[in-house]
Structures are given as structure tokens and as C-alpha cells.
CSV table of C-alpha atoms in Angstrom, one decimal:
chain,number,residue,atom,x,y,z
A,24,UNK,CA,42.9,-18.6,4.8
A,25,UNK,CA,39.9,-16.5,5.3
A,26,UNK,CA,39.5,-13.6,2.5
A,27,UNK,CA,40.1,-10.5,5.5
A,28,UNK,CA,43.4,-12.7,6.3
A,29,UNK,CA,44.2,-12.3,3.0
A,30,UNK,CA,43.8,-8.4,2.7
A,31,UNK,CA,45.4,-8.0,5.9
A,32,UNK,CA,48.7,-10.0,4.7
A,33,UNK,CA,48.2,-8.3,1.4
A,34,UNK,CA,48.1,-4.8,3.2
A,35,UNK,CA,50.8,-5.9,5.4
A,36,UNK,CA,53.5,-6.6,2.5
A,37,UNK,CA,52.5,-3.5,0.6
A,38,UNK,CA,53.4,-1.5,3.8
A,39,UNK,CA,56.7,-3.7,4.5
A,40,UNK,CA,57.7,-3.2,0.5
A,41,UNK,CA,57.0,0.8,1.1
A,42,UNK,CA,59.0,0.9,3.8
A,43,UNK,CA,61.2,-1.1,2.9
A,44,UNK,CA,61.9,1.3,-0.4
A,45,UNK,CA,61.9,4.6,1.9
A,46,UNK,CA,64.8,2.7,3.9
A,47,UNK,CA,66.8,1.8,1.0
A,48,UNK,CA,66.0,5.6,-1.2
A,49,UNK,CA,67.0,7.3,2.4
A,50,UNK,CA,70.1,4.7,2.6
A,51,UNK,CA,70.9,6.0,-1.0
A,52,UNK,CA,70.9,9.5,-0.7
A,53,UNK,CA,72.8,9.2,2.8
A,54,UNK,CA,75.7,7.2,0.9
A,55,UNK,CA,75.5,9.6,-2.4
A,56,UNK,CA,75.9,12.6,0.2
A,57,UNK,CA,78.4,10.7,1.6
A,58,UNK,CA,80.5,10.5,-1.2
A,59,UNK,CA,80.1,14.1,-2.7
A,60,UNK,CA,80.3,15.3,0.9
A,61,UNK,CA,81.8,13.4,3.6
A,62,UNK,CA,82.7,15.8,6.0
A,63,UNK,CA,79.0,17.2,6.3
A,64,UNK,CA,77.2,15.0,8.7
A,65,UNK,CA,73.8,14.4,9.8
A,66,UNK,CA,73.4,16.3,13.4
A,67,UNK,CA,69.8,14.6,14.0
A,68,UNK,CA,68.3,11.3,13.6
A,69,UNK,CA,65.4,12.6,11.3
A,70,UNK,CA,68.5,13.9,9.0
A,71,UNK,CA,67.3,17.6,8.8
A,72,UNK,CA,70.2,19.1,10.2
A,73,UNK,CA,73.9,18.9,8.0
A,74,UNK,CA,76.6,20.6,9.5
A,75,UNK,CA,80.1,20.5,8.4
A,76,UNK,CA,82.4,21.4,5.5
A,77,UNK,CA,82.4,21.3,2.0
A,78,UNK,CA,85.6,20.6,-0.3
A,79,UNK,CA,86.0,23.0,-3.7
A,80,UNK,CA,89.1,23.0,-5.5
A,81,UNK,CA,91.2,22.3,-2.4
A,82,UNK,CA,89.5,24.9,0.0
A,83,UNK,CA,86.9,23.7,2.7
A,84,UNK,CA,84.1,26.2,3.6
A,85,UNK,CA,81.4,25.7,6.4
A,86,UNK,CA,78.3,25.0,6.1
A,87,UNK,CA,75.2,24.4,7.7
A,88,UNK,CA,71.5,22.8,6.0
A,89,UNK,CA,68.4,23.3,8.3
A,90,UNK,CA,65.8,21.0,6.3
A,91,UNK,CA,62.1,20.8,7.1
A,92,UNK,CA,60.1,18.0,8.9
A,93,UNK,CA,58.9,17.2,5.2
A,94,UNK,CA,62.9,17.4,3.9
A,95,UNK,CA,61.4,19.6,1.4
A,96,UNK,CA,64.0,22.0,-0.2
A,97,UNK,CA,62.2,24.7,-1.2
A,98,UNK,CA,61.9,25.4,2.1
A,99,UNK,CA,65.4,25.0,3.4
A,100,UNK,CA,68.0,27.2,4.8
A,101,UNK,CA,71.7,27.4,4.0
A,102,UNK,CA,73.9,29.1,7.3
A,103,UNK,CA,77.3,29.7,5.4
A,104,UNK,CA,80.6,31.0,6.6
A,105,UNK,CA,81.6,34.4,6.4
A,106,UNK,CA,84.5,33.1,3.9
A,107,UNK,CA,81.4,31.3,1.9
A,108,UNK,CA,79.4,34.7,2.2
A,109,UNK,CA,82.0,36.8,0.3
A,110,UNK,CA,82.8,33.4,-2.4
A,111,UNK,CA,78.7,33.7,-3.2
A,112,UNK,CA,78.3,37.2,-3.2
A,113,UNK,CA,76.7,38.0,-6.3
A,114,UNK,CA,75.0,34.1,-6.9
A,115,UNK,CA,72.8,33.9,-3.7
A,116,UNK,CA,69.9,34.2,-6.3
A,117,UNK,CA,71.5,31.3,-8.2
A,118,UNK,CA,71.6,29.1,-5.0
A,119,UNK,CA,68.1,30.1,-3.9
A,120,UNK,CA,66.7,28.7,-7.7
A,121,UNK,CA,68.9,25.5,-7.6
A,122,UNK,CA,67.0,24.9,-4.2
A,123,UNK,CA,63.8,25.6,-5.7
A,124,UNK,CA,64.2,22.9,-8.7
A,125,UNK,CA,66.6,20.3,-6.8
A,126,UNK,CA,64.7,17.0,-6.5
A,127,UNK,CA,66.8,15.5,-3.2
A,128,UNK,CA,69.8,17.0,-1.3
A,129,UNK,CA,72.2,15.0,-3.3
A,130,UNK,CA,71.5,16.6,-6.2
A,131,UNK,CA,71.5,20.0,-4.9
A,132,UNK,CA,74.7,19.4,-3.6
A,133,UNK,CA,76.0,18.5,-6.7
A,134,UNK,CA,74.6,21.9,-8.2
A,135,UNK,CA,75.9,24.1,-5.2
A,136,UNK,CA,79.7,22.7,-5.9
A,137,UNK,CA,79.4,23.7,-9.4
A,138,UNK,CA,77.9,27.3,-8.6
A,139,UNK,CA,80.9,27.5,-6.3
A,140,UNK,CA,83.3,26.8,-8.4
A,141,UNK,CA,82.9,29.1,-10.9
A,142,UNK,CA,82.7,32.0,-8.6
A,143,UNK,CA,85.9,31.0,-6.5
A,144,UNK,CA,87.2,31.1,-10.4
A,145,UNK,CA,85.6,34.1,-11.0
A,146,UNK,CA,87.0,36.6,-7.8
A,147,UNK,CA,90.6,34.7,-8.5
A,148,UNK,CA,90.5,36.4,-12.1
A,149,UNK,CA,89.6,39.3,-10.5
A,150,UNK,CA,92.0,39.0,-7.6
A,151,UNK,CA,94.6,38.1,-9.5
A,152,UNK,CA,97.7,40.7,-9.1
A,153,UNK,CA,98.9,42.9,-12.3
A,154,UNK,CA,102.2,41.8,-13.1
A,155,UNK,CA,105.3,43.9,-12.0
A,156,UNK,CA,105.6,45.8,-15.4
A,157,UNK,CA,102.2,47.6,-13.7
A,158,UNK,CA,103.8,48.5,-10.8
A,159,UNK,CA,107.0,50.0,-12.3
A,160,UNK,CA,105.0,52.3,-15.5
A,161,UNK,CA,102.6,53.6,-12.1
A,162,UNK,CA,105.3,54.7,-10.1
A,163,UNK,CA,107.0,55.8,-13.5
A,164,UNK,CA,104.0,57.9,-14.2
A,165,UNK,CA,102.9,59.3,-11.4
A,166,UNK,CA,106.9,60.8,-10.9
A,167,UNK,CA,106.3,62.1,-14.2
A,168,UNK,CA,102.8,64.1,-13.3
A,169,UNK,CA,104.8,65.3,-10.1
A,170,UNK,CA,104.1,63.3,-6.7
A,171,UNK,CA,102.8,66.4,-5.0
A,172,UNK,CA,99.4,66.2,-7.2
A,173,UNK,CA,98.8,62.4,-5.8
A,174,UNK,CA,96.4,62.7,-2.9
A,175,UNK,CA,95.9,59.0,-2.1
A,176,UNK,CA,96.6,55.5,-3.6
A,177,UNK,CA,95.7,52.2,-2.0
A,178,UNK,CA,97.7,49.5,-1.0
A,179,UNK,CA,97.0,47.3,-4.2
A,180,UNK,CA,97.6,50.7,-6.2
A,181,UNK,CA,94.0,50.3,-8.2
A,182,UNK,CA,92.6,53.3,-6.7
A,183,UNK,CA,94.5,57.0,-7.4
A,184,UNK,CA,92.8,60.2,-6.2
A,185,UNK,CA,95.0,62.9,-8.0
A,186,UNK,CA,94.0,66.7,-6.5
A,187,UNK,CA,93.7,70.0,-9.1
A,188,UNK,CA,93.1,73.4,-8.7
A,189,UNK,CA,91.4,75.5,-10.8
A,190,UNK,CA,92.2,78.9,-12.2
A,191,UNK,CA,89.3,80.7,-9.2
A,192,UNK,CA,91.5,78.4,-6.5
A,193,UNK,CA,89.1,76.3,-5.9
A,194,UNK,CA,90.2,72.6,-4.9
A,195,UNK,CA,89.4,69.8,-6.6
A,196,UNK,CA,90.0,65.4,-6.8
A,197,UNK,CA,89.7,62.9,-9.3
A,198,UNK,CA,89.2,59.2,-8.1
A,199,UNK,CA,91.0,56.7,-11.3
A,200,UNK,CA,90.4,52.9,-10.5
A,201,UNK,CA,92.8,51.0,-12.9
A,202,UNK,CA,92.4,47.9,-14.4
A,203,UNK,CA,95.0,45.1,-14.3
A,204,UNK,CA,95.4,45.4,-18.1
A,205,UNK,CA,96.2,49.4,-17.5
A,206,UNK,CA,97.2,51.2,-20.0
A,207,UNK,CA,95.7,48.6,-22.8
A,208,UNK,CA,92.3,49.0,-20.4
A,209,UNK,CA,91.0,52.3,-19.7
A,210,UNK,CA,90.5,53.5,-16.0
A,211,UNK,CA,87.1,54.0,-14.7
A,212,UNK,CA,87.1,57.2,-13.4
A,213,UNK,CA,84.9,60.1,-11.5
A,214,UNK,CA,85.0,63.8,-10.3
A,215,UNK,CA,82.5,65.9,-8.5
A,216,UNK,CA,80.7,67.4,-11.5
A,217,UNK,CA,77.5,68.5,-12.2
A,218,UNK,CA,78.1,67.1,-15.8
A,219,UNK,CA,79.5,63.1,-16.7
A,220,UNK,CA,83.3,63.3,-17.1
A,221,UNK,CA,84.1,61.3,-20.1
A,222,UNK,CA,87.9,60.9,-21.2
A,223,UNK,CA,89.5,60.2,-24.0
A,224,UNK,CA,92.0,56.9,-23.9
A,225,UNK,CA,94.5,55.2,-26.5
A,226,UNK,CA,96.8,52.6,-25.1
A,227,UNK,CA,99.5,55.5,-25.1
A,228,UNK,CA,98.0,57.7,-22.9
A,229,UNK,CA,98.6,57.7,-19.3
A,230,UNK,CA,97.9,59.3,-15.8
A,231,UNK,CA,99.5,62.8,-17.3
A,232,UNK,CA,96.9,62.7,-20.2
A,233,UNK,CA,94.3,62.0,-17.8
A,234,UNK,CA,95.5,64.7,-15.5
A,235,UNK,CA,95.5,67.3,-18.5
A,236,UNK,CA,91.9,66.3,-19.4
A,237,UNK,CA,90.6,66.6,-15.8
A,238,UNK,CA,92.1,70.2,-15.6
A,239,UNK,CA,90.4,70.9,-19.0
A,240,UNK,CA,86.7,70.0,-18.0
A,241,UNK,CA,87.4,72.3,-14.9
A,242,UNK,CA,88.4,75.2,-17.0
A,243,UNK,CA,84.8,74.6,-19.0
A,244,UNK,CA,82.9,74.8,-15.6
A,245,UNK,CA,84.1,77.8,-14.2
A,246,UNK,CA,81.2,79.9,-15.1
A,247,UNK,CA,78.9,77.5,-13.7
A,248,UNK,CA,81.2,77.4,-10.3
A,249,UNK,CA,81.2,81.1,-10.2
A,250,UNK,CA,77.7,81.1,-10.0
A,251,UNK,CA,76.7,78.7,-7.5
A,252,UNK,CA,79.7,80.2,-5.3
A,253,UNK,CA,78.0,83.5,-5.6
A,254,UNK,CA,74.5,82.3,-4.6
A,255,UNK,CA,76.3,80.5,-1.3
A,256,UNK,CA,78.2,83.5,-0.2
A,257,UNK,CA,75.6,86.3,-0.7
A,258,UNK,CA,72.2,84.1,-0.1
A,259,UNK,CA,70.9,81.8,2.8
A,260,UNK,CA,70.9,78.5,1.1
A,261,UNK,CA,68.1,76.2,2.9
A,262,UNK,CA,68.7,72.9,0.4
A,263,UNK,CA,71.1,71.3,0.4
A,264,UNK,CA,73.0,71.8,3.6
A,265,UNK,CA,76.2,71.0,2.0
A,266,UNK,CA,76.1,71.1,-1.2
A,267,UNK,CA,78.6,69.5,-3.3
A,268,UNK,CA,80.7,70.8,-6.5
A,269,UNK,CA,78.3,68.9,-8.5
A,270,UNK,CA,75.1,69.8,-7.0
A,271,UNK,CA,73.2,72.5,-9.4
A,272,UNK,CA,70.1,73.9,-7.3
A,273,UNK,CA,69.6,76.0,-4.4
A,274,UNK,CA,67.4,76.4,-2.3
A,275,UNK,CA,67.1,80.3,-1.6
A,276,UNK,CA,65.5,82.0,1.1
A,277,UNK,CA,63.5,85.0,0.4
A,278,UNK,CA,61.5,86.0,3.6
A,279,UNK,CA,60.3,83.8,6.3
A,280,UNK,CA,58.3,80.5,5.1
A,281,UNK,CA,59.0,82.0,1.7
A,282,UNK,CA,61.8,80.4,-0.7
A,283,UNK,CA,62.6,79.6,-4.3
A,284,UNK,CA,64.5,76.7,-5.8
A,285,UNK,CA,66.4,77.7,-8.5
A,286,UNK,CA,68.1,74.6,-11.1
A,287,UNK,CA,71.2,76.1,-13.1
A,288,UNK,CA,72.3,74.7,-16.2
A,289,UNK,CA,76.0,73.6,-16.0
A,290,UNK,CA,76.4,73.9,-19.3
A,291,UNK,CA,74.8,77.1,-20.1
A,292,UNK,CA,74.9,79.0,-16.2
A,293,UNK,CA,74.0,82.5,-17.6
A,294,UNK,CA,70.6,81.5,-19.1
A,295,UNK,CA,67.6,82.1,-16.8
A,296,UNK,CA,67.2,78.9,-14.3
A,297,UNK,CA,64.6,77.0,-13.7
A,298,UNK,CA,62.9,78.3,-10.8
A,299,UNK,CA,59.6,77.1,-8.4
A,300,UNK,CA,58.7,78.9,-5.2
A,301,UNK,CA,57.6,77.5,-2.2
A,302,UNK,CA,55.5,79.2,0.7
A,303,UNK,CA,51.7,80.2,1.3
A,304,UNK,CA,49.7,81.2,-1.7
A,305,UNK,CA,49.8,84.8,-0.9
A,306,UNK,CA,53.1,85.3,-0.8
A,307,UNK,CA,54.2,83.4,-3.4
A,308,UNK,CA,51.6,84.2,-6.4
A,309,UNK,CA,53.0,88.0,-6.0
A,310,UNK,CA,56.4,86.8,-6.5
A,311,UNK,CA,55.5,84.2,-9.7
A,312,UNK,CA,53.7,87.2,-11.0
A,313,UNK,CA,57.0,89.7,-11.2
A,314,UNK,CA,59.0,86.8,-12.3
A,315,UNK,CA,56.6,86.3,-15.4
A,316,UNK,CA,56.1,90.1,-16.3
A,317,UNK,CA,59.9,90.8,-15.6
A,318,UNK,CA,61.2,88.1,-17.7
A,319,UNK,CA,62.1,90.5,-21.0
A,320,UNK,CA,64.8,92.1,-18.4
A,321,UNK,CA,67.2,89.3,-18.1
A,322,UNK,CA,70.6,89.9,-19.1
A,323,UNK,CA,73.8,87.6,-19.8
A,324,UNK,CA,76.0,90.2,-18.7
A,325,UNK,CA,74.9,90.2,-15.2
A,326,UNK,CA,75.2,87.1,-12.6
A,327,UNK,CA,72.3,85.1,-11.8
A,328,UNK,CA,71.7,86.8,-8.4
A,329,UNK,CA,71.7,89.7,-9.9
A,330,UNK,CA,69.6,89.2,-12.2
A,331,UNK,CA,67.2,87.6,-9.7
A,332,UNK,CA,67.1,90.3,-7.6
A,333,UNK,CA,66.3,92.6,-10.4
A,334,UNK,CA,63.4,90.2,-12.0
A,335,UNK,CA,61.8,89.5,-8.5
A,336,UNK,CA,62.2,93.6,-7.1
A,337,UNK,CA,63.6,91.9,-3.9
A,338,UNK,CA,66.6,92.0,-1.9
A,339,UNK,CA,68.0,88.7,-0.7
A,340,UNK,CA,68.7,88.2,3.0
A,341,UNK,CA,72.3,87.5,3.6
A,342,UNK,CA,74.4,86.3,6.4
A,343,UNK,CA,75.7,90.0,6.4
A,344,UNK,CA,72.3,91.3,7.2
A,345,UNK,CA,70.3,88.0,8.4
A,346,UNK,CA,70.6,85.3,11.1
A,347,UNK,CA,69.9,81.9,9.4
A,348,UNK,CA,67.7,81.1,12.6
A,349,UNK,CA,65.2,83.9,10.9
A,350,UNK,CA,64.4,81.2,8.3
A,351,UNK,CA,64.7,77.8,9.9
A,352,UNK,CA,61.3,77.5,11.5
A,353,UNK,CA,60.8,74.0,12.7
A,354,UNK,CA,57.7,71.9,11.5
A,355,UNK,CA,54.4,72.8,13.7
A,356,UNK,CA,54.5,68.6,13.6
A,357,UNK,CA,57.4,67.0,14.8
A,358,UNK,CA,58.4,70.5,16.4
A,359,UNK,CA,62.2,69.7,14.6
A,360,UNK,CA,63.7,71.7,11.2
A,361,UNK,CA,65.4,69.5,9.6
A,362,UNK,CA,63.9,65.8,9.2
A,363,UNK,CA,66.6,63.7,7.4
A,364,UNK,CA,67.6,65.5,4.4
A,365,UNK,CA,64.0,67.6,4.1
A,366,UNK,CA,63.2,71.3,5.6
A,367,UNK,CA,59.7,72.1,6.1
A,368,UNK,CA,58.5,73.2,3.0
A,369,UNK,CA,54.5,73.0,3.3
A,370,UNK,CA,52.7,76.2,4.9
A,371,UNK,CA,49.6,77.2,5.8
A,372,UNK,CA,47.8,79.3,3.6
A,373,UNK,CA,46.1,81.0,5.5
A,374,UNK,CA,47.8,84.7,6.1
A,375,UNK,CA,47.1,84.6,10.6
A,376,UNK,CA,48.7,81.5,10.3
A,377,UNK,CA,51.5,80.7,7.7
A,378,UNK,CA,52.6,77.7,10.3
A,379,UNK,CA,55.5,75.4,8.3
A,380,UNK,CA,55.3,71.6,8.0
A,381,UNK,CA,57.4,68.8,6.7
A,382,UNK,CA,55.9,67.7,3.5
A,383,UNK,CA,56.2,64.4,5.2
A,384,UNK,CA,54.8,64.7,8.5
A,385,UNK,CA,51.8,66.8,7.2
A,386,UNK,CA,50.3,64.0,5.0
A,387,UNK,CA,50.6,61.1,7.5
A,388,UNK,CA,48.9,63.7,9.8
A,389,UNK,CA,46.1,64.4,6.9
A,390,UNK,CA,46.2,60.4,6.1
A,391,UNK,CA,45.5,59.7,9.8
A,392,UNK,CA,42.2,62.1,10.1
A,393,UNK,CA,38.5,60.4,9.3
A,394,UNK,CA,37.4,63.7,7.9
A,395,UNK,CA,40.5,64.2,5.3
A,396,UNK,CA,40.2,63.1,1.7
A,397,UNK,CA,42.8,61.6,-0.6
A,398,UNK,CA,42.9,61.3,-4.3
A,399,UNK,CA,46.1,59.3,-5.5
A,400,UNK,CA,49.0,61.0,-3.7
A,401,UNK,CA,47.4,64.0,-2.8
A,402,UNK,CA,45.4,65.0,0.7
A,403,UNK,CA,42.9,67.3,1.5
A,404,UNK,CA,41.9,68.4,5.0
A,405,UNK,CA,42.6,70.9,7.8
A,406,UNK,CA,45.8,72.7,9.0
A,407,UNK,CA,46.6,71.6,12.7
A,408,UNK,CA,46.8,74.9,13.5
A,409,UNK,CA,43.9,76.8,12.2
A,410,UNK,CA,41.8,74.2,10.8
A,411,UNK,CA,41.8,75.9,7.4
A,412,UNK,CA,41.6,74.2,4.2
A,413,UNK,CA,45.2,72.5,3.3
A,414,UNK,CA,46.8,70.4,0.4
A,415,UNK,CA,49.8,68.2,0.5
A,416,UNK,CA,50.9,66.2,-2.3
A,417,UNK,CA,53.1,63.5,-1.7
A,418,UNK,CA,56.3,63.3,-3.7
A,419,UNK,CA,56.5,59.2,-5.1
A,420,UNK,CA,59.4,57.7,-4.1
A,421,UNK,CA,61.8,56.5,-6.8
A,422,UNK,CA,62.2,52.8,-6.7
């Protein structure tokens, strides 16, 4: 046999033994899958596609595996069931790593089983029902406290909203979500304050204790409540639209495009508030200047309005003496007032023109203009209006 005979045979062998090894490793995995899986079946003859189900403790779940030409499972793609979705909620990122570092689908399968397992143990330990002693002390409390106070309770009886009202009238709700340990556990619970409500628990206290503390901690924010009730009735509020019990600043008009954003300490409402204006340069400098060489003339004795007015030499428009449509001047952009939560609150300095813009719209106008310049968040250029010199700064986003 010639010496290129040779090669050729030799070549020829080393192919067959290759192939002959991807066969039987391809035959291996099929079987291992087989046996950790045997109702999810190969839907192609290039085994890239698995559909089926998979078995964990006793319950099946469908599944789907869309492998790559390469069978590479870094790049694969689970399609789950919607049961399967809520199982793995809360271990996707698991799954996505054990895909990552999986050598074969065998393996992985292997891995995914486990990862299922403890989270079907997981949600049963959380699913699992309190026992009837629960039940009976809720019922057996909330008689006690008086069922007229109980404004909702869900059909597992976790969630309690009991309703208050406090000494001005004003209505209130507390939202209680119990624990299947309750009264050893403490509830997790949450008002509309502009303060955290914290309570105080013992494993003898119950839905009346927790009742008396919420009525407390709305006693200790009347003064605050007062306040903000005042600036609602007798002001045009701009921000927010509906402001909540918890919600401490205002957004006051004073004039048209002219407004200040006053903050007010829950805790101490009486004290001056933080305050920043908002409008053109010459309207609002005048304004900062009174509110600076006024300051000695604050009192404690008198509301916040009041003492506002008195500081600033102003008289607040009102819905007694103002229509609200006096102050809500759409953006000379998008030609709309309110733009998702945001009023415009960017104006032209320039006295002939005073036109309002949404903080927004105005710097993706400025950001879209050759001759405007930027430096970090903030854009110089020209109003649309008057082409006079104007300044945004964009507000960064919180992640």
C-alpha cells in the first residue's frame, strides 16, 4: 500500500472514530435525558427543540427548550407555563446562570429540577394556611375593636384595612397584613403619612392595640394636617393634582407663570418651610428678595399661609377670587398643560415674552438645535418664541 493510501485510510478511521464518538456522546445524553425526563421529547431531528413536561414532586409543568444550531446553552431559550412562571418567580436569575455554566442539557436539567424544587417548597411554606386558632382570635378581635371600624379584609383574612377618624373629621385607613404566626409575628403595616408609622408589638397585643396606636400617631399630625388643608382650600395648588394625606409640598400659585413650592415639616409644621420659586427672573428675584429681608417677621402663632402672605406682601389667588384656568397655561411646546405628572414650569425670561415650557419638552427641543450648547445636564440656547437667551437644566432621573 502506497504511502497516500495510507494517509487516506488513516484519515478515514480518524473521521469514522470521531463520528463514531459524536453518535454514541449524542446517544448518551438522549438516554440521560430520557431518564431524568421522559415526557420531554425531541420535536426535530437536529434535537434543538424539547417540548413536553417535566415531573417535580408529583406535579408536571410544561415546558419548552429552543436550542441553537451549535446546541450551545448559553444561548437557549426556556418557554414555561404560566403555572411554571409563578413556581420561578423570583429564581429566573438562578435559571438564566445554571444555563450559563451547564456543560450539556442533561446536566442542566438536572440543576433546573433542583431550583424547582425548592421554590415549589418555598411558596408551600408561604401558602400554607394559619391554623383555625387564627381564624377564631381574628374574628374574636376584630368583634372586640367593634366591626363598624373594619373597612375591608380579604378572603384569606391576611389583609385588614381598619378606618379612623380624627379629632378635625378627617377620614383615615390603615392597611395590617398578618403573618401566619399572628400574634407571636408582628403585622406589617402602613397608613398615609408623611412620617413612617412604626408600632409597638408584644405577643399580647392585638388589632385593639394596634387600633389605639394608629389613632395616636393621628392625634400627633393634626397640626401638620391643618396646615396643608389650609393651603388646599384658600390657595390654587398646581403640584400635585391630588395630593395625598402624606404628601408635604405644594405647589402654590402666585400670579401667572409665577409659583412657589413650599416643603412643610410634618413634624414641626409651624416652622418656616422650605420654599423655591419658579417663574422668569424678573418676577421671581423681587419675590426671593422680600422673602429674605422679611424673614425676622415669622411667627408661630400664625398659620403658614399667613405667614406667607405677610413675608411675601402678596395676596394669594383663591378659587373665591380666581379661575384655576388663569394659571394653567399650556407648554408653548407640546401646546398641552399637564404632561404626565409635570406642569410647565420653565419660562422665558424675557418680560414681552414670559412663554411657559415643560421642563421636559424644552431641553429635547434645546438638545435638538445645532447652535445650542450643553454642559452635563444643562442646555443653553434660544426660546422658541423670542429667540432670547434660555437655560434648562435637566432634573437626573433616579435609578
Amino acid at each position: 500500500m502506497k504511502g497516500g493510501d495510507r494517509t487516506l485510510v488513516g484519515r478515514r478511521e480518524i473521521y469514522q472514530s470521531a463520528k463514531y464518538l459524536s453518535f454514541w456522546q449524542t446517544m448518551t445524553e438522549h438516554h440521560g435525558l430520557i431518564n431524568e425526563c421522559p415526557l420531554l421529547l425531541p420535536q426535530n431531528k437536529q434535537k434543538t427543540v424539547f417540548d413536553g413536561f417535566i415531573m417535580v414532586k408529583d406535579k408536571e409543568f410544561r415546558l419548552r427548550i429552543l436550542l441553537p444550531e451549535q446546541k450551545c446553552l448559553r444561548h437557549a431559550r426556556l418557554q414555561c407555563s404560566w403555572q411554571l412562571k409563578q413556581v420561578l418567580h423570583g429564581y429566573q436569575h438562578i435559571v438564566k446562570q445554571r444555563l450559563q455554566h451547564c456543560s450539556d442539557l442533561v446536566s442542566f436539567m438536572l440543576e433546573f429540577k433542583t431550583v424547582l424544587e425548592i421554590a415549589l417548597k418555598n411558596k408551600h411554606e408561604l401558602q400554607s394556611p394559619p391554623p383555625p386558632e387564627y381564624y377564631a382570635q381574628l374574628i374574636k378581635e376584630i368583634g372586640s375593636l367593634g366591626w363598624e371600624k373594619l373597612a375591608y379584609i380579604d378572603a384569606e383574612f391576611r389583609t385588614i384595612k381598619l378606618k379612623a377618624e380624627d379629632s378635625a373629621g378627617r377620614d383615615h385607613m390603615i392597611t395590617i397584613k398578618l403573618k401566619s404566626k399572628y400574634p407571636v409575628e408582628s403585622p406589617d403595616c402602613s397608613a398615609d403619612f408623611p412620617i413612617p408609622f412604626v408600632i409597638s408589638w408584644t405577643q399580647q397585643s392585638s388589632l385593639i392595640n394596634l387600633h389605639s396606636q394608629f389613632l395616636a400617631a393621628l392625634e400627633s399630625l393634626q397640626e401638620f394636617w391643618d396646615v396643608m388643608d389650609e393651603i388646599d382650600e384658600k390657595t390654587w395648588v398646581l403640584e400635585p393634582e391630588k395630593p395625598a394625606r402624606a404628601t408635604t409640598s405644594r405647589r402654590i400659585a402666585i400670579g401667572n407663570n409665577v409659583s412657589i413650592n413650599v416643603e412643610v415639616d410634618p413634624r414641626h409644621p409651624k416652622m418656616l418651610p422650605e420654599c423655591c420659586f419658579l417663574g422668569a427672573d424678573h418676577v421671581v428675584t423681587p419675590l426671593r428678595n422680600k422673602l429674605n429681608t422679611n424673614m425676622h417677621l415669622w411667627s408661630p402663632e400664625c398659620t403658614v399661609l399667613q405667614n406667607l402672605k405677610d413675608m411675601l406682601e402678596i395676596d394669594f389667588p383663591s378659587p373665591a377670587t380666581h379661575e384655576k384656568s388663569s394659571f394653567s397655561m399650556e407648554c408653548g411646546i407640546c401646546y398641552a398643560y399637564r404632561l404626565a405628572s409635570s406642569i410647565p414650569d420653565q419660562v422665558c425670561d424675557d418680560p414681552r415674552c414670559g412663554q411657559p415650557f415643560h421642563q421636559e419638552c424644552l431641553y429635547e427641543w434645546l438638545r435638538g438645535l445645532p447652535h445650542s450648547r450643553q454642559s452635563f445636564n444643562i442646555i443653553f440656547g434660544e426660546c422658541p418664541y423670542c429667540s432670547k437667551s434660555i437655560t434648562v437644566k435637566m432634573a437626573i432621573k433616579k435609578s
